[in-house]
JSON list of C-alpha atoms and ligand atoms in Angstrom, two decimals:
[
{"chain": "A", "resi": 1, "resn": "MET", "atom": "CA", "xyz": [-53.94, 30.35, -37.63]},
{"chain": "A", "resi": 2, "resn": "THR", "atom": "CA", "xyz": [-53.37, 31.37, -34.02]},
{"chain": "A", "resi": 3, "resn": "GLU", "atom": "CA", "xyz": [-50.60, 31.15, -31.51]},
{"chain": "A", "resi": 4, "resn": "GLN", "atom": "CA", "xyz": [-49.99, 27.77, -29.94]},
{"chain": "A", "resi": 5, "resn": "LYS", "atom": "CA", "xyz": [-49.95, 27.20, -26.19]},
{"chain": "A", "resi": 6, "resn": "ASN", "atom": "CA", "xyz": [-46.91, 25.47, -24.70]},
{"chain": "A", "resi": 7, "resn": "PRO", "atom": "CA", "xyz": [-47.10, 22.01, -26.35]},
{"chain": "A", "resi": 8, "resn": "CYS", "atom": "CA", "xyz": [-44.19, 20.52, -24.49]},
{"chain": "A", "resi": 9, "resn": "CYS", "atom": "CA", "xyz": [-44.75, 20.10, -20.84]},
{"chain": "A", "resi": 10, "resn": "THR", "atom": "CA", "xyz": [-48.42, 20.08, -20.07]},
{"chain": "A", "resi": 11, "resn": "GLY", "atom": "CA", "xyz": [-49.50, 16.98, -18.16]},
{"chain": "A", "resi": 12, "resn": "SER", "atom": "CA", "xyz": [-47.16, 14.02, -17.88]},
{"chain": "A", "resi": 13, "resn": "ASN", "atom": "CA", "xyz": [-44.95, 14.10, -20.92]},
{"chain": "A", "resi": 14, "resn": "PRO", "atom": "CA", "xyz": [-43.17, 10.75, -21.57]},
{"chain": "A", "resi": 15, "resn": "GLY", "atom": "CA", "xyz": [-40.18, 12.83, -22.63]},
{"chain": "A", "resi": 16, "resn": "PHE", "atom": "CA", "xyz": [-39.36, 13.30, -18.95]},
{"chain": "A", "resi": 17, "resn": "THR", "atom": "CA", "xyz": [-39.09, 9.55, -18.48]},
{"chain": "A", "resi": 18, "resn": "GLU", "atom": "CA", "xyz": [-36.71, 9.31, -21.43]},
{"chain": "A", "resi": 19, "resn": "LEU", "atom": "CA", "xyz": [-34.66, 12.28, -20.25]},
{"chain": "A", "resi": 20, "resn": "GLY", "atom": "CA", "xyz": [-34.56, 10.97, -16.68]},
{"chain": "A", "resi": 21, "resn": "ALA", "atom": "CA", "xyz": [-33.28, 7.59, -17.88]},
{"chain": "A", "resi": 22, "resn": "TYR", "atom": "CA", "xyz": [-30.63, 9.32, -19.99]},
{"chain": "A", "resi": 23, "resn": "ILE", "atom": "CA", "xyz": [-29.38, 11.35, -17.01]},
{"chain": "A", "resi": 24, "resn": "ASP", "atom": "CA", "xyz": [-29.45, 8.36, -14.65]},
{"chain": "A", "resi": 25, "resn": "ALA", "atom": "CA", "xyz": [-27.28, 6.41, -17.09]},
{"chain": "A", "resi": 26, "resn": "LEU", "atom": "CA", "xyz": [-24.63, 9.15, -16.86]},
{"chain": "A", "resi": 27, "resn": "LYS", "atom": "CA", "xyz": [-24.14, 8.22, -13.17]},
{"chain": "A", "resi": 28, "resn": "ILE", "atom": "CA", "xyz": [-23.25, 11.80, -12.31]},
{"chain": "A", "resi": 29, "resn": "ASP", "atom": "CA", "xyz": [-20.63, 12.29, -9.64]},
{"chain": "A", "resi": 30, "resn": "PRO", "atom": "CA", "xyz": [-20.83, 15.79, -8.04]},
{"chain": "A", "resi": 31, "resn": "ASN", "atom": "CA", "xyz": [-17.02, 15.93, -8.02]},
{"chain": "A", "resi": 32, "resn": "ASP", "atom": "CA", "xyz": [-16.59, 14.87, -11.64]},
{"chain": "A", "resi": 33, "resn": "PRO", "atom": "CA", "xyz": [-14.71, 17.62, -13.53]},
{"chain": "A", "resi": 34, "resn": "GLU", "atom": "CA", "xyz": [-16.59, 16.57, -16.67]},
{"chain": "A", "resi": 35, "resn": "ARG", "atom": "CA", "xyz": [-19.94, 17.35, -15.11]},
{"chain": "A", "resi": 36, "resn": "LYS", "atom": "CA", "xyz": [-20.33, 20.52, -17.20]},
{"chain": "A", "resi": 37, "resn": "GLU", "atom": "CA", "xyz": [-19.82, 18.54, -20.43]},
{"chain": "A", "resi": 38, "resn": "MET", "atom": "CA", "xyz": [-22.42, 16.07, -19.18]},
{"chain": "A", "resi": 39, "resn": "LEU", "atom": "CA", "xyz": [-24.81, 18.96, -18.57]},
{"chain": "A", "resi": 40, "resn": "ILE", "atom": "CA", "xyz": [-24.31, 20.24, -22.14]},
{"chain": "A", "resi": 41, "resn": "MET", "atom": "CA", "xyz": [-24.84, 16.74, -23.56]},
{"chain": "A", "resi": 42, "resn": "THR", "atom": "CA", "xyz": [-27.97, 16.42, -21.47]},
{"chain": "A", "resi": 43, "resn": "LEU", "atom": "CA", "xyz": [-29.34, 19.73, -22.71]},
{"chain": "A", "resi": 44, "resn": "HIS", "atom": "CA", "xyz": [-28.75, 18.59, -26.31]},
{"chain": "A", "resi": 45, "resn": "LYS", "atom": "CA", "xyz": [-30.66, 15.42, -25.50]},
{"chain": "A", "resi": 46, "resn": "ALA", "atom": "CA", "xyz": [-33.45, 17.37, -23.84]},
{"chain": "A", "resi": 47, "resn": "GLN", "atom": "CA", "xyz": [-33.79, 19.69, -26.82]},
{"chain": "A", "resi": 48, "resn": "SER", "atom": "CA", "xyz": [-33.91, 16.73, -29.19]},
{"chain": "A", "resi": 49, "resn": "ILE", "atom": "CA", "xyz": [-36.74, 15.25, -27.09]},
{"chain": "A", "resi": 50, "resn": "PHE", "atom": "CA", "xyz": [-38.82, 18.38, -26.44]},
{"chain": "A", "resi": 51, "resn": "GLY", "atom": "CA", "xyz": [-37.78, 20.59, -29.36]},
{"chain": "A", "resi": 52, "resn": "TYR", "atom": "CA", "xyz": [-36.81, 23.39, -26.96]},
{"chain": "A", "resi": 53, "resn": "LEU", "atom": "CA", "xyz": [-35.88, 23.96, -23.33]},
{"chain": "A", "resi": 54, "resn": "PRO", "atom": "CA", "xyz": [-38.70, 25.55, -21.33]},
{"chain": "A", "resi": 55, "resn": "ALA", "atom": "CA", "xyz": [-38.37, 26.31, -17.60]},
{"chain": "A", "resi": 56, "resn": "GLU", "atom": "CA", "xyz": [-39.99, 23.01, -16.63]},
{"chain": "A", "resi": 57, "resn": "VAL", "atom": "CA", "xyz": [-37.33, 21.02, -18.50]},
{"chain": "A", "resi": 58, "resn": "GLN", "atom": "CA", "xyz": [-34.55, 23.22, -17.09]},
{"chain": "A", "resi": 59, "resn": "GLN", "atom": "CA", "xyz": [-35.82, 22.62, -13.55]},
{"chain": "A", "resi": 60, "resn": "PHE", "atom": "CA", "xyz": [-35.97, 18.89, -14.16]},
{"chain": "A", "resi": 61, "resn": "VAL", "atom": "CA", "xyz": [-32.36, 18.85, -15.37]},
{"chain": "A", "resi": 62, "resn": "ALA", "atom": "CA", "xyz": [-31.20, 21.07, -12.47]},
{"chain": "A", "resi": 63, "resn": "LYS", "atom": "CA", "xyz": [-32.81, 18.73, -9.94]},
{"chain": "A", "resi": 64, "resn": "LYS", "atom": "CA", "xyz": [-31.27, 15.66, -11.54]},
{"chain": "A", "resi": 65, "resn": "PHE", "atom": "CA", "xyz": [-27.83, 17.29, -11.54]},
{"chain": "A", "resi": 66, "resn": "SER", "atom": "CA", "xyz": [-28.34, 18.69, -8.01]},
{"chain": "A", "resi": 67, "resn": "ILE", "atom": "CA", "xyz": [-27.43, 22.18, -9.20]},
{"chain": "A", "resi": 68, "resn": "PRO", "atom": "CA", "xyz": [-29.34, 25.50, -9.13]},
{"chain": "A", "resi": 69, "resn": "HIS", "atom": "CA", "xyz": [-31.75, 26.28, -11.97]},
{"chain": "A", "resi": 70, "resn": "ALA", "atom": "CA", "xyz": [-29.63, 29.38, -12.70]},
{"chain": "A", "resi": 71, "resn": "ALA", "atom": "CA", "xyz": [-26.64, 27.17, -13.53]},
{"chain": "A", "resi": 72, "resn": "VAL", "atom": "CA", "xyz": [-28.69, 25.40, -16.19]},
{"chain": "A", "resi": 73, "resn": "SER", "atom": "CA", "xyz": [-30.24, 28.56, -17.64]},
{"chain": "A", "resi": 74, "resn": "GLY", "atom": "CA", "xyz": [-26.75, 30.15, -17.72]},
{"chain": "A", "resi": 75, "resn": "VAL", "atom": "CA", "xyz": [-25.44, 27.37, -19.97]},
{"chain": "A", "resi": 76, "resn": "ILE", "atom": "CA", "xyz": [-28.53, 27.62, -22.19]},
{"chain": "A", "resi": 77, "resn": "SER", "atom": "CA", "xyz": [-28.15, 31.35, -22.69]},
{"chain": "A", "resi": 78, "resn": "PHE", "atom": "CA", "xyz": [-24.41, 31.00, -23.41]},
{"chain": "A", "resi": 79, "resn": "TYR", "atom": "CA", "xyz": [-24.83, 28.63, -26.35]},
{"chain": "A", "resi": 80, "resn": "ASN", "atom": "CA", "xyz": [-26.79, 29.89, -29.38]},
{"chain": "A", "resi": 81, "resn": "TYR", "atom": "CA", "xyz": [-27.78, 26.36, -30.28]},
{"chain": "A", "resi": 82, "resn": "PHE", "atom": "CA", "xyz": [-30.09, 26.06, -27.30]},
{"chain": "A", "resi": 83, "resn": "THR", "atom": "CA", "xyz": [-33.52, 27.62, -27.48]},
{"chain": "A", "resi": 84, "resn": "THR", "atom": "CA", "xyz": [-36.20, 28.25, -24.87]},
{"chain": "A", "resi": 85, "resn": "THR", "atom": "CA", "xyz": [-38.78, 29.04, -27.55]},
{"chain": "A", "resi": 86, "resn": "PRO", "atom": "CA", "xyz": [-40.97, 26.31, -29.04]},
{"chain": "A", "resi": 87, "resn": "LYS", "atom": "CA", "xyz": [-40.71, 25.73, -32.79]},
{"chain": "A", "resi": 88, "resn": "GLY", "atom": "CA", "xyz": [-43.08, 24.34, -35.34]},
{"chain": "A", "resi": 89, "resn": "LYS", "atom": "CA", "xyz": [-42.45, 21.29, -37.52]},
{"chain": "A", "resi": 90, "resn": "THR", "atom": "CA", "xyz": [-41.54, 23.76, -40.24]},
{"chain": "A", "resi": 91, "resn": "ASN", "atom": "CA", "xyz": [-39.45, 26.55, -38.73]},
{"chain": "A", "resi": 92, "resn": "ILE", "atom": "CA", "xyz": [-39.13, 29.66, -40.87]},
{"chain": "A", "resi": 93, "resn": "SER", "atom": "CA", "xyz": [-36.06, 31.74, -40.02]},
{"chain": "A", "resi": 94, "resn": "ILE", "atom": "CA", "xyz": [-35.67, 35.15, -41.64]},
{"chain": "A", "resi": 95, "resn": "CYS", "atom": "CA", "xyz": [-32.18, 36.61, -41.63]},
{"chain": "A", "resi": 96, "resn": "MET", "atom": "CA", "xyz": [-32.05, 40.12, -40.20]},
{"chain": "A", "resi": 97, "resn": "GLY", "atom": "CA", "xyz": [-28.32, 40.61, -40.70]},
{"chain": "A", "resi": 98, "resn": "THR", "atom": "CA", "xyz": [-27.23, 43.85, -42.36]},
{"chain": "A", "resi": 99, "resn": "ALA", "atom": "CA", "xyz": [-27.07, 42.57, -45.97]},
{"chain": "A", "resi": 100, "resn": "CYS", "atom": "CA", "xyz": [-30.48, 40.94, -45.69]},
{"chain": "A", "resi": 101, "resn": "TYR", "atom": "CA", "xyz": [-32.03, 43.86, -43.85]},
{"chain": "A", "resi": 102, "resn": "VAL", "atom": "CA", "xyz": [-30.97, 46.43, -46.45]},
{"chain": "A", "resi": 103, "resn": "ASN", "atom": "CA", "xyz": [-32.46, 44.13, -49.08]},
{"chain": "A", "resi": 104, "resn": "GLY", "atom": "CA", "xyz": [-35.85, 44.14, -47.38]},
{"chain": "A", "resi": 105, "resn": "SER", "atom": "CA", "xyz": [-35.87, 41.15, -45.03]},
{"chain": "A", "resi": 106, "resn": "ASP", "atom": "CA", "xyz": [-38.08, 43.10, -42.60]},
{"chain": "A", "resi": 107, "resn": "LYS", "atom": "CA", "xyz": [-40.80, 43.22, -45.28]},
{"chain": "A", "resi": 108, "resn": "ILE", "atom": "CA", "xyz": [-40.36, 39.51, -45.95]},
{"chain": "A", "resi": 109, "resn": "LEU", "atom": "CA", "xyz": [-40.74, 38.78, -42.25]},
{"chain": "A", "resi": 110, "resn": "GLN", "atom": "CA", "xyz": [-44.00, 40.76, -42.28]},
{"chain": "A", "resi": 111, "resn": "ASP", "atom": "CA", "xyz": [-45.18, 38.74, -45.31]},
{"chain": "A", "resi": 112, "resn": "PHE", "atom": "CA", "xyz": [-44.67, 35.45, -43.45]},
{"chain": "A", "resi": 113, "resn": "GLU", "atom": "CA", "xyz": [-46.28, 36.82, -40.29]},
{"chain": "A", "resi": 114, "resn": "LYS", "atom": "CA", "xyz": [-49.32, 37.96, -42.24]},
{"chain": "A", "resi": 115, "resn": "ALA", "atom": "CA", "xyz": [-49.63, 34.71, -44.21]},
{"chain": "A", "resi": 116, "resn": "LEU", "atom": "CA", "xyz": [-49.51, 32.55, -41.07]},
{"chain": "A", "resi": 117, "resn": "GLY", "atom": "CA", "xyz": [-51.27, 34.92, -38.66]},
{"chain": "A", "resi": 118, "resn": "ILE", "atom": "CA", "xyz": [-48.48, 34.72, -36.07]},
{"chain": "A", "resi": 119, "resn": "LYS", "atom": "CA", "xyz": [-45.60, 36.95, -35.03]},
{"chain": "A", "resi": 120, "resn": "SER", "atom": "CA", "xyz": [-41.90, 36.16, -34.96]},
{"chain": "A", "resi": 121, "resn": "GLY", "atom": "CA", "xyz": [-41.21, 33.87, -32.00]},
{"chain": "A", "resi": 122, "resn": "GLN", "atom": "CA", "xyz": [-44.63, 32.19, -32.22]},
{"chain": "A", "resi": 123, "resn": "VAL", "atom": "CA", "xyz": [-45.93, 28.83, -33.45]},
{"chain": "A", "resi": 124, "resn": "THR", "atom": "CA", "xyz": [-49.18, 28.19, -35.34]},
{"chain": "A", "resi": 125, "resn": "ALA", "atom": "CA", "xyz": [-51.97, 26.47, -33.40]},
{"chain": "A", "resi": 126, "resn": "ASP", "atom": "CA", "xyz": [-51.51, 23.25, -35.37]},
{"chain": "A", "resi": 127, "resn": "GLY", "atom": "CA", "xyz": [-47.76, 23.22, -34.56]},
{"chain": "A", "resi": 128, "resn": "ARG", "atom": "CA", "xyz": [-46.80, 23.07, -38.21]},
{"chain": "A", "resi": 129, "resn": "PHE", "atom": "CA", "xyz": [-45.13, 26.47, -38.60]},
{"chain": "A", "resi": 130, "resn": "SER", "atom": "CA", "xyz": [-43.06, 28.82, -36.50]},
{"chain": "A", "resi": 131, "resn": "ILE", "atom": "CA", "xyz": [-41.31, 32.05, -37.41]},
{"chain": "A", "resi": 132, "resn": "GLU", "atom": "CA", "xyz": [-38.13, 33.51, -35.99]},
{"chain": "A", "resi": 133, "resn": "SER", "atom": "CA", "xyz": [-35.53, 36.05, -37.04]},
{"chain": "A", "resi": 134, "resn": "LEU", "atom": "CA", "xyz": [-31.81, 35.36, -37.05]},
{"chain": "A", "resi": 135, "resn": "ARG", "atom": "CA", "xyz": [-28.59, 37.29, -37.34]},
{"chain": "A", "resi": 136, "resn": "CYS", "atom": "CA", "xyz": [-26.35, 36.76, -40.41]},
{"chain": "A", "resi": 137, "resn": "VAL", "atom": "CA", "xyz": [-26.36, 33.13, -41.49]},
{"chain": "A", "resi": 138, "resn": "GLY", "atom": "CA", "xyz": [-23.26, 33.55, -43.69]},
{"chain": "A", "resi": 139, "resn": "ALA", "atom": "CA", "xyz": [-24.98, 33.60, -47.07]},
{"chain": "A", "resi": 140, "resn": "CYS", "atom": "CA", "xyz": [-24.96, 37.36, -47.61]},
{"chain": "A", "resi": 141, "resn": "GLY", "atom": "CA", "xyz": [-24.48, 36.97, -51.39]},
{"chain": "A", "resi": 142, "resn": "LEU", "atom": "CA", "xyz": [-28.00, 35.50, -51.46]},
{"chain": "A", "resi": 143, "resn": "ALA", "atom": "CA", "xyz": [-29.59, 38.30, -49.41]},
{"chain": "A", "resi": 144, "resn": "PRO", "atom": "CA", "xyz": [-32.32, 38.42, -48.39]},
{"chain": "A", "resi": 145, "resn": "VAL", "atom": "CA", "xyz": [-32.17, 34.90, -47.03]},
{"chain": "A", "resi": 146, "resn": "VAL", "atom": "CA", "xyz": [-34.90, 32.73, -45.51]},
{"chain": "A", "resi": 147, "resn": "LEU", "atom": "CA", "xyz": [-34.06, 29.38, -43.92]},
{"chain": "A", "resi": 148, "resn": "ILE", "atom": "CA", "xyz": [-36.83, 26.83, -43.70]},
{"chain": "A", "resi": 149, "resn": "ASN", "atom": "CA", "xyz": [-35.58, 24.09, -41.44]},
{"chain": "A", "resi": 150, "resn": "ASP", "atom": "CA", "xyz": [-32.27, 23.32, -43.22]},
{"chain": "A", "resi": 151, "resn": "HIS", "atom": "CA", "xyz": [-33.30, 24.57, -46.67]},
{"chain": "A", "resi": 152, "resn": "VAL", "atom": "CA", "xyz": [-31.92, 27.95, -47.79]},
{"chain": "A", "resi": 153, "resn": "TYR", "atom": "CA", "xyz": [-34.06, 30.28, -49.90]},
{"chain": "A", "resi": 154, "resn": "GLY", "atom": "CA", "xyz": [-31.96, 33.09, -51.40]},
{"chain": "A", "resi": 155, "resn": "LYS", "atom": "CA", "xyz": [-32.92, 36.43, -52.98]},
{"chain": "A", "resi": 156, "resn": "VAL", "atom": "CA", "xyz": [-36.43, 36.07, -51.61]},
{"chain": "A", "resi": 157, "resn": "LYS", "atom": "CA", "xyz": [-38.81, 38.72, -52.88]},
{"chain": "A", "resi": 158, "resn": "GLN", "atom": "CA", "xyz": [-41.82, 40.30, -51.28]},
{"chain": "A", "resi": 159, "resn": "GLY", "atom": "CA", "xyz": [-44.95, 38.38, -52.18]},
{"chain": "A", "resi": 160, "resn": "GLN", "atom": "CA", "xyz": [-43.22, 34.96, -52.26]},
{"chain": "A", "resi": 161, "resn": "ALA", "atom": "CA", "xyz": [-44.05, 33.98, -48.67]},
{"chain": "A", "resi": 162, "resn": "GLU", "atom": "CA", "xyz": [-47.44, 32.45, -49.47]},
{"chain": "A", "resi": 163, "resn": "LYS", "atom": "CA", "xyz": [-46.02, 30.40, -52.34]},
{"chain": "A", "resi": 164, "resn": "ILE", "atom": "CA", "xyz": [-43.22, 29.07, -50.13]},
{"chain": "A", "resi": 165, "resn": "ILE", "atom": "CA", "xyz": [-45.67, 28.18, -47.35]},
{"chain": "A", "resi": 166, "resn": "GLU", "atom": "CA", "xyz": [-47.90, 26.40, -49.84]},
{"chain": "A", "resi": 167, "resn": "GLU", "atom": "CA", "xyz": [-44.97, 24.18, -50.87]},
{"chain": "A", "resi": 168, "resn": "TYR", "atom": "CA", "xyz": [-44.84, 22.89, -47.30]},
{"chain": "A", "resi": 169, "resn": "LEU", "atom": "CA", "xyz": [-48.59, 22.58, -46.95]},
{"chain": "A", "resi": 170, "resn": "ILE", "atom": "CA", "xyz": [-48.62, 20.41, -50.06]},
{"chain": "A", "resi": 171, "resn": "GLU", "atom": "CA", "xyz": [-45.81, 18.36, -48.56]},
{"chain": "A", "resi": 172, "resn": "TYR", "atom": "CA", "xyz": [-48.07, 17.71, -45.55]},
{"chain": "A", "resi": 173, "resn": "GLY", "atom": "CA", "xyz": [-50.65, 16.34, -47.99]},
{"chain": "A", "resi": 174, "resn": "GLU", "atom": "CA", "xyz": [-53.37, 18.62, -46.79]},
{"chain": "A", "resi": 175, "resn": "PRO", "atom": "CA", "xyz": [-53.17, 21.99, -48.51]},
{"chain": "A", "resi": 176, "resn": "VAL", "atom": "CA", "xyz": [-54.71, 24.76, -46.48]},
{"chain": "A", "resi": 177, "resn": "GLU", "atom": "CA", "xyz": [-55.47, 28.24, -47.77]},
{"chain": "A", "resi": 178, "resn": "VAL", "atom": "CA", "xyz": [-53.19, 30.89, -46.40]},
{"chain": "A", "resi": 179, "resn": "GLU", "atom": "CA", "xyz": [-54.44, 34.46, -45.97]},
{"chain": "B", "resi": 201, "resn": "LIG", "atom": "S1", "xyz": [-26.88, 39.18, -43.52]},
{"chain": "B", "resi": 201, "resn": "LIG", "atom": "FE1", "xyz": [-28.25, 37.62, -44.10]},
{"chain": "B", "resi": 201, "resn": "LIG", "atom": "S2", "xyz": [-26.92, 36.04, -44.69]},
{"chain": "B", "resi": 201, "resn": "LIG", "atom": "FE2", "xyz": [-25.57, 37.57, -44.04]}
]
């Protein structure tokens, strides 16, 4: 599997129509003290539509709000929830907090990278998998921890990555051999 090109904003994505309608319905008043809350709500909406917040989406929001792009990117970088990196349908997050790291999470990250042929921060060409690393997710007793979407895998051992990936491939109904 290879790295995926930006899947979000090439060509005319209907997501922009949906996002534009959402913002228009807010009837933004430049003097409204709640404008910042509206911006945060809008960014949540945008991320739910596109999966992440690339520059093109940020610029669209900035234009609609009549504010500089930097004001939008500042809010995005302030809140951990927002991401400017695309994710796959199945997002694999490996905890790199201290407890997980001392229990070998760096080796587990390498296992997933090798099995999928991508690096942390990348998405497979078919858009099904992405890998990222996180700081402590608050489950240190289960270190090392891997989160796959909302599912927590605890005490993950080296060599288990392929088996875990296969569970998801089977779920997709089209098992594919991993390396
Ligand atoms: S360090 Fe990984 S869950 Fe806390």
